[in-house]
Coordinates of C-alpha atoms and ligand atoms in Angstrom, one line a residue:
M281 CA 53.0 76.0 149.2
I282 CA 51.7 78.5 146.8
V283 CA 54.4 80.9 147.7
S284 CA 57.1 78.3 147.2
A285 CA 55.7 77.3 143.9
A286 CA 55.7 80.9 142.8
L287 CA 59.2 81.4 144.0
L288 CA 60.4 78.3 142.1
T289 CA 58.7 79.7 139.0
L290 CA 60.3 83.1 139.5
G291 CA 63.7 81.5 140.0
A292 CA 63.4 79.6 136.7
A293 CA 62.2 82.8 135.0
A294 CA 65.3 84.7 136.2
I295 CA 67.5 82.0 134.8
H296 CA 65.7 82.0 131.5
F297 CA 66.1 85.8 131.2
V298 CA 69.9 85.5 131.8
V299 CA 70.4 82.7 129.3
A300 CA 68.4 84.5 126.6
P301 CA 71.2 86.8 125.2
P302 CA 73.7 84.0 124.4
H303 CA 70.9 82.1 122.8
F304 CA 69.9 85.2 120.7
R305 CA 73.5 85.3 119.4
E306 CA 73.4 81.6 118.6
Y307 CA 69.9 81.4 117.0
L308 CA 67.3 84.2 117.1
P309 CA 64.2 82.0 117.6
F310 CA 65.9 80.3 120.6
G311 CA 66.5 83.7 122.3
A312 CA 63.0 84.8 121.6
F313 CA 61.7 81.6 123.0
F314 CA 63.6 82.0 126.3
V315 CA 62.4 85.6 126.7
A316 CA 58.8 84.5 126.1
I317 CA 59.1 81.6 128.6
A318 CA 60.6 83.9 131.2
C319 CA 57.8 86.5 130.8
A320 CA 55.1 83.8 130.9
Q321 CA 56.6 82.4 134.1
V322 CA 56.7 85.8 135.8
I323 CA 53.1 86.5 134.8
A324 CA 52.0 83.1 136.0
A325 CA 53.8 83.4 139.3
V326 CA 52.3 86.8 140.0
E327 CA 48.8 85.5 139.0
L328 CA 49.3 82.5 141.2
L329 CA 50.0 84.6 144.2
A330 CA 47.1 87.0 143.5
R331 CA 44.4 84.6 142.5
P332 CA 45.4 80.9 143.0
T333 CA 43.0 78.6 141.2
R334 CA 43.2 74.9 140.6
R335 CA 42.9 75.6 136.8
L336 CA 46.0 77.8 136.9
A337 CA 48.0 75.3 139.0
L338 CA 47.1 72.5 136.6
F339 CA 48.1 74.5 133.6
M340 CA 51.4 75.5 135.2
C341 CA 52.0 71.9 136.2
F342 CA 51.6 70.7 132.6
S343 CA 53.5 73.5 130.9
S344 CA 56.5 72.9 133.3
V345 CA 56.4 69.2 132.4
G346 CA 56.5 70.3 128.8
L347 CA 59.6 72.5 129.4
I348 CA 61.4 69.8 131.3
A349 CA 60.7 67.3 128.5
L350 CA 62.0 69.8 125.9
W351 CA 65.2 70.3 127.9
F352 CA 65.6 66.6 128.3
A353 CA 65.2 66.1 124.5
S354 CA 67.7 68.9 123.7
R355 CA 70.3 67.2 126.0
T356 CA 69.8 63.7 124.7
V357 CA 68.8 63.4 121.1
G358 CA 68.8 67.1 120.2
L359 CA 66.1 69.3 118.8
P360 CA 64.9 69.1 115.2
I361 CA 65.4 72.9 114.7
G362 CA 68.2 75.3 115.5
P363 CA 71.8 75.9 114.2
Q364 CA 72.7 72.2 114.7
P365 CA 69.5 70.1 114.5
W366 CA 69.5 66.7 116.2
T367 CA 72.7 67.3 118.0
P368 CA 72.5 67.1 121.8
E369 CA 73.6 70.1 123.7
E370 CA 76.0 69.9 126.7
V371 CA 74.5 69.7 130.1
G372 CA 75.6 72.6 132.3
L373 CA 75.1 73.6 135.9
T374 CA 72.7 76.3 135.0
D375 CA 70.3 74.2 133.1
V376 CA 70.4 71.4 135.7
I377 CA 69.5 73.8 138.4
C378 CA 66.8 75.5 136.3
N379 CA 65.2 72.1 135.7
L380 CA 65.5 71.1 139.3
L381 CA 63.5 74.2 140.2
E382 CA 60.9 73.3 137.6
M383 CA 60.7 69.7 138.7
L384 CA 60.0 70.8 142.3
S385 CA 57.4 73.3 141.0
V386 CA 55.7 70.5 139.1
V387 CA 55.2 68.6 142.3
L388 CA 53.9 71.6 144.1
F389 CA 51.6 72.6 141.3
A390 CA 50.2 69.1 141.2
L391 CA 49.5 69.2 145.0
I392 CA 47.9 72.6 144.7
A393 CA 45.7 71.4 141.8
L394 CA 44.6 68.3 143.7
R395 CA 44.0 70.1 147.0
P396 CA 42.6 73.5 146.5
P397 CA 43.8 76.1 149.0
R398 CA 41.9 76.2 152.2
R399 CA 39.5 79.1 152.6
R400 CA 40.7 80.0 156.1
R401 CA 42.9 83.0 155.8
R402 CA 46.3 82.7 157.5
H403 CA 48.2 85.7 158.7
L404 CA 50.4 87.2 156.1
W405 CA 53.4 87.1 158.5
R406 CA 52.9 83.4 159.0
I407 CA 52.9 82.7 155.3
A408 CA 56.0 84.9 154.9
L409 CA 57.8 83.1 157.8
G410 CA 56.8 79.7 156.5
S411 CA 58.3 80.5 153.1
V412 CA 61.7 81.6 154.5
P413 CA 63.5 78.2 154.3
A414 CA 62.1 77.4 150.8
G415 CA 62.8 81.0 149.7
L416 CA 66.4 80.8 150.9
L417 CA 66.9 77.4 149.2
I418 CA 65.3 78.6 145.9
S419 CA 67.2 81.9 145.8
G420 CA 70.5 80.0 146.6
M421 CA 69.9 77.7 143.7
T422 CA 68.9 80.5 141.4
A423 CA 72.0 82.5 142.4
S424 CA 74.4 79.7 141.7
A425 CA 72.8 79.1 138.4
L426 CA 73.1 82.7 137.5
A427 CA 76.7 82.8 138.7
A428 CA 77.5 79.9 136.6
E429 CA 75.8 81.5 133.6
L430 CA 77.5 84.8 134.1
T431 CA 81.0 83.3 134.2
P432 CA 81.0 81.3 130.9
M433 CA 83.9 79.5 129.2
T434 CA 86.0 81.9 127.3
E435 CA 84.7 82.1 123.8
S436 CA 87.8 83.6 122.2
Y437 CA 91.0 84.9 123.6
N438 CA 94.2 86.0 121.9
A439 CA 97.3 86.2 124.2
A440 CA 99.2 88.6 121.9
P441 CA 97.0 90.1 119.2
Y442 CA 98.4 91.6 116.0
R443 CA 99.2 95.3 116.2
S444 CA 100.7 96.7 113.0
G445 CA 104.0 95.2 112.2
G446 CA 105.8 92.6 114.3
V447 CA 106.5 88.9 113.7
S448 CA 104.0 86.1 113.9
V449 CA 104.9 83.2 116.3
A450 CA 104.2 80.9 113.3
D451 CA 107.3 82.4 111.6
L452 CA 109.6 81.8 114.6
T453 CA 111.2 78.6 113.2
E454 CA 114.8 77.5 112.6
T455 CA 115.9 77.1 109.1
R456 CA 117.4 73.7 108.2
G457 CA 121.2 73.5 108.0
S458 CA 123.6 70.6 107.5
E459 CA 122.7 68.9 110.8
H460 CA 121.8 65.3 111.1
V461 CA 118.0 64.7 111.1
D462 CA 116.3 62.2 113.4
R463 CA 112.8 61.4 112.1
F464 CA 110.0 60.0 114.3
T465 CA 106.3 59.4 113.9
L466 CA 103.9 59.7 116.8
V467 CA 100.5 58.3 116.1
A468 CA 98.0 59.6 118.8
Q469 CA 95.4 56.9 119.0
V470 CA 93.0 55.1 121.3
S471 CA 94.6 51.9 122.6
Q472 CA 93.5 49.2 125.0
I473 CA 95.9 49.1 127.9
D474 CA 95.1 46.6 130.7
G475 CA 91.6 46.3 129.4
Q476 CA 91.0 50.1 129.5
A477 CA 90.7 52.5 126.5
M478 CA 93.6 54.9 126.9
W479 CA 95.0 57.6 124.7
T480 CA 98.5 56.7 123.5
Y481 CA 101.4 57.6 121.2
N482 CA 102.0 54.5 119.0
G483 CA 100.0 52.2 121.3
T484 CA 102.1 52.4 124.5
I485 CA 102.1 54.3 127.8
P486 CA 104.5 56.0 128.0
G487 CA 104.9 56.8 124.4
P488 CA 108.2 55.8 122.6
E489 CA 111.4 57.0 124.2
L490 CA 112.9 59.5 121.7
R491 CA 116.7 59.5 121.9
V492 CA 118.8 61.8 119.8
S493 CA 122.2 63.4 119.9
Q494 CA 122.9 66.9 120.8
G495 CA 123.0 69.1 117.7
D496 CA 120.6 66.8 115.8
R497 CA 117.5 68.1 114.1
V498 CA 114.5 66.3 115.6
E499 CA 111.6 66.0 113.1
V500 CA 108.4 64.5 114.5
T501 CA 105.3 63.8 112.5
L502 CA 102.2 63.8 114.7
I503 CA 99.3 61.8 113.2
N504 CA 96.1 62.4 115.1
K505 CA 93.8 59.3 115.1
L506 CA 92.1 60.4 118.3
P507 CA 88.4 61.5 118.4
E508 CA 89.6 65.0 119.5
S509 CA 92.2 67.5 118.5
T510 CA 95.6 67.4 120.1
T511 CA 99.2 68.8 120.0
V512 CA 102.7 67.8 121.2
H513 CA 104.8 70.0 123.5
W514 CA 108.5 69.5 124.1
H515 CA 108.8 70.1 127.8
G516 CA 112.1 71.8 128.8
V517 CA 113.6 71.9 125.4
R518 CA 114.6 75.4 124.3
I519 CA 113.1 75.5 120.8
P520 CA 111.8 78.1 118.4
N521 CA 108.4 79.3 119.4
A522 CA 106.6 77.9 116.4
E523 CA 107.5 74.3 117.5
D524 CA 106.3 74.7 121.1
G525 CA 103.0 72.8 120.6
V526 CA 100.7 75.0 122.6
A527 CA 97.2 75.0 121.2
G528 CA 95.9 78.5 120.7
L529 CA 99.2 80.1 121.3
T530 CA 101.8 78.7 118.8
Q531 CA 99.4 76.6 116.6
D532 CA 95.9 75.4 116.1
A533 CA 95.2 72.0 117.7
V534 CA 95.6 69.2 115.1
Q535 CA 92.2 67.9 114.2
P536 CA 91.3 64.2 114.1
G537 CA 92.5 62.7 110.9
Q538 CA 95.1 65.4 110.4
S539 CA 98.9 65.5 110.9
Y540 CA 101.5 68.0 111.9
V541 CA 105.3 68.2 111.7
Y542 CA 107.5 69.5 114.5
S543 CA 111.1 70.3 113.6
F544 CA 113.7 71.7 115.9
V545 CA 117.4 71.3 116.7
A546 CA 118.2 69.7 120.1
D547 CA 120.9 72.2 121.2
E548 CA 121.2 71.0 124.7
A549 CA 121.9 67.6 126.1
G550 CA 119.7 66.3 128.9
T551 CA 116.5 64.6 130.1
F552 CA 113.3 66.1 128.7
W553 CA 109.8 64.9 127.9
Y554 CA 106.9 65.5 125.6
H555 CA 103.2 65.6 126.1
S556 CA 100.0 66.9 124.7
H557 CA 99.3 70.6 125.3
Q558 CA 95.7 70.6 124.2
Q559 CA 93.2 70.0 127.0
T560 CA 96.3 69.0 128.9
E561 CA 94.4 68.3 132.1
A562 CA 92.5 65.6 130.4
Q563 CA 94.8 64.4 127.6
L564 CA 98.1 64.0 129.6
P565 CA 96.7 61.7 132.3
R566 CA 95.0 59.5 129.6
G567 CA 98.5 58.6 128.4
L568 CA 99.8 61.2 125.9
F569 CA 103.3 61.6 127.2
G570 CA 106.8 60.1 126.7
A571 CA 110.5 60.8 127.3
L572 CA 112.9 62.7 125.1
V573 CA 116.6 62.2 125.8
V574 CA 119.3 64.3 124.2
E575 CA 122.6 62.5 124.5
P576 CA 125.8 64.7 124.7
A577 CA 127.4 65.5 121.3
S578 CA 130.7 64.3 122.7
G579 CA 129.6 60.7 121.8
R580 CA 127.9 58.3 124.2
V581 CA 126.7 59.0 127.7
A582 CA 129.6 58.5 130.1
E583 CA 127.8 55.8 132.1
D584 CA 127.7 52.1 131.2
R585 CA 123.9 52.0 131.6
D586 CA 121.6 54.8 130.8
Y587 CA 117.9 54.4 131.6
V588 CA 114.8 56.6 131.6
V589 CA 112.6 56.1 134.7
L590 CA 109.3 57.8 133.9
L591 CA 106.9 58.0 136.9
H592 CA 103.3 58.3 135.9
G593 CA 99.8 57.3 137.2
G594 CA 98.5 58.9 140.3
P595 CA 99.9 59.7 143.8
G596 CA 100.1 56.6 145.9
H597 CA 99.8 54.3 142.9
V598 CA 102.6 55.4 140.7
V599 CA 103.4 53.4 137.6
I600 CA 107.0 53.3 136.3
N601 CA 107.6 53.0 132.5
G602 CA 104.2 51.4 132.3
A603 CA 105.1 48.8 135.0
R604 CA 103.0 48.3 138.1
G605 CA 104.9 46.6 140.9
E606 CA 108.5 46.1 140.0
L607 CA 110.5 47.5 137.0
H608 CA 113.7 45.5 136.6
L609 CA 116.8 47.1 134.8
D610 CA 120.0 45.3 134.0
A611 CA 123.4 46.3 135.4
Q612 CA 126.5 44.3 136.4
A613 CA 128.6 44.8 139.6
G614 CA 131.0 47.7 139.2
Q615 CA 129.1 49.3 136.3
T616 CA 128.0 52.9 136.4
V617 CA 124.4 53.7 135.9
R618 CA 122.4 56.8 135.1
L619 CA 118.7 56.9 135.9
R620 CA 116.8 59.7 134.3
V621 CA 113.9 60.1 136.6
I622 CA 111.0 62.1 135.1
N623 CA 107.9 62.9 137.2
A624 CA 104.7 62.8 135.1
V625 CA 102.5 61.7 138.0
A626 CA 99.3 63.8 138.0
P627 CA 99.1 64.9 141.6
G628 CA 95.9 65.7 143.6
M629 CA 94.7 69.1 144.6
D630 CA 97.7 69.6 147.0
G631 CA 100.1 69.4 144.0
G632 CA 102.5 67.4 146.1
P633 CA 105.8 66.1 144.6
E634 CA 107.0 62.6 144.2
T635 CA 110.1 61.8 146.3
P636 CA 112.2 59.0 144.9
V637 CA 115.0 57.6 147.1
L638 CA 117.9 55.5 145.8
V639 CA 118.9 52.7 148.2
G640 CA 121.8 50.3 148.0
A641 CA 124.3 52.7 146.5
D642 CA 125.3 56.4 147.0
A643 CA 124.1 58.4 144.1
R644 CA 125.1 61.8 142.7
V645 CA 122.3 64.1 141.5
A646 CA 124.1 64.7 138.2
A647 CA 121.4 66.9 136.7
L648 CA 118.1 68.6 137.5
D649 CA 115.6 69.3 134.7
G650 CA 118.2 68.1 132.2
R651 CA 120.9 70.6 133.2
D652 CA 124.1 69.3 134.8
L653 CA 125.0 70.4 138.3
N654 CA 128.6 71.4 139.2
Q655 CA 130.6 68.7 141.0
P656 CA 127.8 66.8 142.6
Q657 CA 128.9 64.7 145.5
P658 CA 127.5 61.2 146.2
L659 CA 124.7 61.1 148.8
P660 CA 123.4 58.2 150.9
A661 CA 119.7 57.5 150.7
T662 CA 118.0 60.9 150.2
R663 CA 114.5 61.9 149.2
I664 CA 114.6 64.0 146.1
S665 CA 111.4 66.1 145.7
L666 CA 110.3 66.2 142.1
G667 CA 107.3 68.4 141.3
M668 CA 105.1 67.4 138.3
G669 CA 107.2 67.9 135.2
Q670 CA 110.6 68.0 136.9
R671 CA 113.5 65.6 136.3
A672 CA 116.5 64.4 138.1
D673 CA 119.4 62.4 136.7
L674 CA 120.9 60.0 139.4
V675 CA 124.3 58.5 138.7
F676 CA 125.8 55.7 140.8
G677 CA 128.1 52.7 140.7
M678 CA 126.8 49.2 141.2
P679 CA 127.9 47.5 144.4
P680 CA 130.1 44.4 144.2
T681 CA 127.1 42.2 145.1
G682 CA 123.4 42.7 145.2
S683 CA 120.9 45.1 143.6
V684 CA 120.1 48.7 143.9
Q685 CA 116.5 50.0 144.3
L686 CA 114.7 53.3 143.5
Q687 CA 111.8 53.5 145.9
L688 CA 109.2 56.2 146.3
A689 CA 108.9 57.7 149.8
E690 CA 105.2 58.3 150.3
A691 CA 103.6 60.0 153.3
H692 CA 100.6 58.2 154.5
G693 CA 97.8 60.0 156.3
E694 CA 99.4 63.4 155.7
S695 CA 97.8 64.1 152.4
S696 CA 95.0 66.6 152.0
F697 CA 91.4 65.8 152.1
V698 CA 91.1 66.0 148.4
S699 CA 93.8 63.5 147.7
N700 CA 92.4 61.2 150.4
A701 CA 89.0 61.4 148.7
F702 CA 90.8 60.7 145.4
T703 CA 92.5 57.6 146.9
L704 CA 89.1 56.5 148.3
F705 CA 87.4 56.6 144.9
S706 CA 90.3 55.1 142.9
R707 CA 89.4 51.7 144.3
D708 CA 91.8 48.8 144.5
Q709 CA 94.8 50.7 143.1
P710 CA 97.9 48.7 143.7
P711 CA 100.6 50.5 145.7
S712 CA 103.3 52.4 143.9
A713 CA 105.9 50.6 141.7
H714 CA 109.6 50.6 142.4
V715 CA 112.8 50.0 140.3
T716 CA 115.3 47.3 140.9
V717 CA 118.7 47.7 139.1
G718 CA 120.8 44.6 138.8
D719 CA 120.5 41.2 140.3
G720 CA 121.1 39.5 143.6
P721 CA 119.9 40.3 147.1
A722 CA 117.9 43.4 147.5
P723 CA 119.3 46.2 149.6
S724 CA 117.8 46.8 153.0
V725 CA 115.4 49.6 152.8
P726 CA 115.4 52.2 155.6
D727 CA 112.4 54.1 156.8
L728 CA 112.2 56.2 153.6
M729 CA 110.3 59.1 155.2
A730 CA 113.1 59.4 157.7
T731 CA 115.8 59.9 155.1
P732 CA 117.0 63.5 154.6
L733 CA 115.4 65.7 152.0
F734 CA 117.7 66.8 149.1
D735 CA 118.4 70.5 149.2
L736 CA 119.2 71.9 145.8
T737 CA 120.3 75.3 147.3
S738 CA 123.4 73.9 148.9
Y739 CA 124.5 70.9 146.8
G740 CA 127.6 70.7 144.7
I741 CA 130.2 73.5 144.3
A742 CA 129.5 77.1 143.4
S743 CA 130.9 78.4 140.1
G744 CA 130.5 81.7 138.3
S745 CA 128.1 84.3 139.6
A746 CA 124.4 84.7 139.3
P747 CA 123.0 87.8 137.6
T748 CA 122.5 90.7 140.0
S749 CA 121.1 93.5 137.8
F750 CA 117.9 93.1 136.0
D751 CA 115.9 94.8 133.2
V752 CA 112.6 93.5 134.4
E753 CA 111.5 92.6 137.9
R754 CA 108.2 91.2 138.8
Q755 CA 106.7 89.6 141.8
I756 CA 104.2 86.8 141.1
V757 CA 101.9 85.8 143.9
L758 CA 100.3 82.3 143.7
G759 CA 96.9 82.3 145.3
S760 CA 93.6 80.4 145.3
H761 CA 90.0 81.1 146.3
A762 CA 86.6 79.6 145.7
A763 CA 84.5 81.2 143.0
F764 CA 82.5 80.5 139.9
R765 CA 84.7 80.2 136.8
E766 CA 83.9 78.7 133.4
G767 CA 80.3 77.9 134.5
R768 CA 81.2 75.9 137.6
P769 CA 82.2 76.5 141.1
Q770 CA 86.0 76.0 141.3
L771 CA 88.9 76.5 143.6
V772 CA 90.2 79.3 141.3
H773 CA 94.0 79.4 141.1
T774 CA 95.4 82.8 140.5
L775 CA 98.6 84.7 139.6
N776 CA 98.6 88.1 141.2
G777 CA 95.0 87.7 141.9
Q778 CA 93.9 86.9 138.4
A779 CA 93.0 83.6 136.7
S780 CA 93.7 82.9 133.0
P781 CA 92.8 84.3 130.6
D782 CA 92.6 87.5 132.7
T783 CA 96.2 87.1 134.0
Q784 CA 98.6 90.0 133.1
P785 CA 101.2 88.9 130.6
L786 CA 104.8 89.7 131.4
D787 CA 106.2 91.9 128.6
V788 CA 109.8 91.5 127.8
S789 CA 112.3 92.6 125.1
E790 CA 114.9 90.4 123.5
G791 CA 118.0 90.4 125.7
D792 CA 116.3 91.4 128.9
V793 CA 117.5 89.8 132.1
V794 CA 114.3 89.1 134.1
H795 CA 113.9 88.6 137.8
L796 CA 110.8 86.8 139.1
Q797 CA 110.0 86.6 142.7
I798 CA 107.4 83.8 143.1
V799 CA 105.5 84.0 146.3
N800 CA 103.3 81.0 147.2
D801 CA 100.3 82.3 149.2
T802 CA 98.7 78.8 149.4
D803 CA 99.1 75.6 151.3
E804 CA 99.7 73.7 148.0
Y805 CA 102.8 72.9 145.9
H806 CA 103.1 74.7 142.6
P807 CA 105.8 73.5 140.1
M808 CA 105.9 76.7 138.0
H809 CA 107.0 75.8 134.5
L810 CA 108.3 78.3 131.9
H811 CA 108.3 77.3 128.3
G812 CA 111.3 78.0 126.0
H813 CA 113.7 79.3 128.7
V814 CA 115.5 78.1 131.8
F815 CA 115.4 79.7 135.2
R816 CA 118.5 80.3 137.2
V817 CA 117.6 79.8 140.8
L818 CA 118.7 82.7 143.0
A819 CA 117.2 82.0 146.4
R820 CA 114.7 80.1 148.3
N821 CA 112.9 81.9 151.1
G822 CA 115.6 84.6 150.8
E823 CA 118.5 82.2 151.3
P824 CA 120.7 82.5 148.2
V825 CA 121.9 79.3 146.4
S826 CA 125.3 78.5 147.9
G827 CA 126.2 75.3 146.0
S828 CA 126.2 74.5 142.3
P829 CA 124.4 76.8 140.0
V830 CA 120.9 75.4 139.5
E831 CA 119.0 75.8 136.2
L832 CA 115.4 74.6 136.0
D833 CA 112.5 74.8 133.6
S834 CA 110.1 74.1 136.5
V835 CA 110.5 75.5 140.0
L836 CA 108.7 73.6 142.8
V837 CA 107.4 76.3 145.0
G838 CA 106.3 74.6 148.2
P839 CA 103.5 75.8 150.6
R840 CA 104.1 79.4 151.7
E841 CA 107.6 79.5 150.1
T842 CA 109.2 82.3 148.1
W843 CA 111.6 81.6 145.3
D844 CA 113.7 84.1 143.4
V845 CA 114.6 83.1 139.9
A846 CA 116.1 84.8 136.9
F847 CA 116.0 84.1 133.2
V848 CA 117.5 85.7 130.1
A849 CA 114.9 86.6 127.4
D850 CA 116.8 85.2 124.5
N851 CA 114.2 83.2 122.7
P852 CA 111.5 85.5 121.1
G853 CA 107.9 84.3 121.1
I854 CA 104.8 84.1 123.2
W855 CA 105.5 81.6 125.9
M856 CA 103.5 79.9 128.5
F857 CA 104.3 80.2 132.2
H858 CA 102.0 78.0 134.3
C859 CA 101.7 75.6 137.2
H860 CA 102.4 72.1 136.0
V861 CA 99.8 70.7 138.4
L862 CA 97.3 70.2 135.7
L863 CA 94.3 70.8 138.0
H864 CA 95.8 74.1 139.1
A865 CA 96.5 75.3 135.5
G866 CA 93.0 74.2 134.5
M867 CA 91.6 76.4 137.3
G868 CA 93.5 79.5 136.0
M869 CA 97.1 79.3 137.1
M870 CA 98.6 80.3 133.7
M871 CA 100.0 83.4 132.1
T872 CA 102.2 84.2 129.2
I873 CA 105.6 85.9 128.6
N874 CA 105.2 88.2 125.6
Y875 CA 108.1 89.5 123.6
H876 CA 107.7 92.9 122.2
G877 CA 107.1 92.8 118.5
V878 CA 105.7 89.3 118.5
Y879 CA 102.1 88.4 118.0
T880 CA 100.1 85.2 117.6
P881 CA 97.5 84.6 114.9
F882 CA 96.0 81.8 117.0
E883 CA 93.3 82.1 119.7
M884 CA 92.2 80.1 122.6
G885 CA 88.6 79.4 123.6
T886 CA 85.4 77.6 122.7
R887 CA 85.3 79.2 119.2
S888 CA 88.6 77.9 118.0
G889 CA 88.5 74.8 120.2
N890 CA 92.1 75.5 121.3
M891 CA 92.2 74.8 125.0
P892 CA 95.9 74.6 126.1
E893 CA 95.2 73.9 129.8
Ligands
C2O1128 CU1 105.0 70.3 130.4 CU2 103.2 73.8 129.5 O1 104.0 72.0 129.9
CU1129 CU1 99.9 74.6 141.3

């Protein structure tokens, strides 16, 4: 018992030693306090082992209670002194473990104090052996606390620091010309949706559908009425770097009460979306996203009906345009319909895609990620895999009678342990919604999981040729391993073995043709998204694309797959390249593409408060 109590005290002392330096930096007396406590604990533990007395045990018992009380106060009401008096500090893994050790020691000290050690001498080896389990437990706890403390949140990180000369990302804008301007206001605010406090743009989830014509200038004023800072990112739109909305890379996050104007020309028609890119992992699923549709300059969309179908919510309980259950869309017999399907569903740890299937009419996959495919042929019911962030435009004609449905094919019982656990805890979630287009009898729905999977490498008709010579070639291996990161144990997600912010940027010069070979060394899906550019898909698992050219801003790299993609570096800036599974990006799967001669004045980390993942 005495040995265990001493070990517990030594464990706490070790933690106190390790946390002292950051406290010194924060506030000198705090640092000194931690060193003093650590020294006192070491002395007391040694003293206890050498000359255990009831007095000493009693003293240790009370002083530990005092320390625990102090910690408790600092985490609840805050301390009266320090850099920020009376503001509670955040609870971390390290301090929880430290206090657990101390709480256990309090109990042991009390027991020792109440029942003085027996006089009969026990053999030293028996004492040693008896303390092995406790020793292992205590050193395990101490080690994880130390690991957590030694892998802190990044304090400040600049993805492309200033080096004499060069242009700042903030200056990479597009000067106004004579183009037509479409003005929108997005108010980021807390709103009650279905009795829950959600974060919304203009009070709805999804946010308002922004529709503009190709060639228009889009001018969006973001007004932040949230309790935290935020940004807006224009997913898939090739815009000047300064308008990209990435906190800590292209701007500082917009503080509560502040506003910010985004302005860019929508050069390309297609289906895009927008979402927060500050604390994305937390803010996007809370409701901060919406659709952005750029209609072709040649006038209206060719189809009679043109709808956005935005999938959101979680896997297995997908919500469509805010509707649970059925979303009804109007269309008459014989009309043509375009469904712009956007996947904003936050997947579980496996990162799995959504797989919508159109039933009741043969549909053409007219566009992927907003870019048209060449001569797409109509397909009977087919599952179209959409990774988080990806889009597909489905075009079809309404049958003479009856309605058409968009259903989600969902595998049951095949999902990973994590998503199973997720489903378990998200109690009473209704099943996923579906879309019904038109009126009349519903089409007969086949076994969705038995329908063929859409293969983008052999769809439509080839045209032109893909680039074959490259200025920059890089292999990017997607990996994951368990480790401590940012103060907690994580399934760290890596690019070439490194997690952000330690990932190597890809340096390019304007005009470079870049070849990326993305190798997935995990059993998860990774929709790898590049800002500001489009990928031309070259091959999947070594099989070249034989059908229509495919251009994507997010490539869904399935478990153990290899994809070859190319892009032209024609949009100077510092651009994010990351997995769009927000969990994975949050655990490190992020890097940047850095143009020579461009720097960013913005920084990420706890100091600036810019946290783009
Ligand atoms: Cu849709 Cu970097 O994001
Ligand atoms: Cu991923």
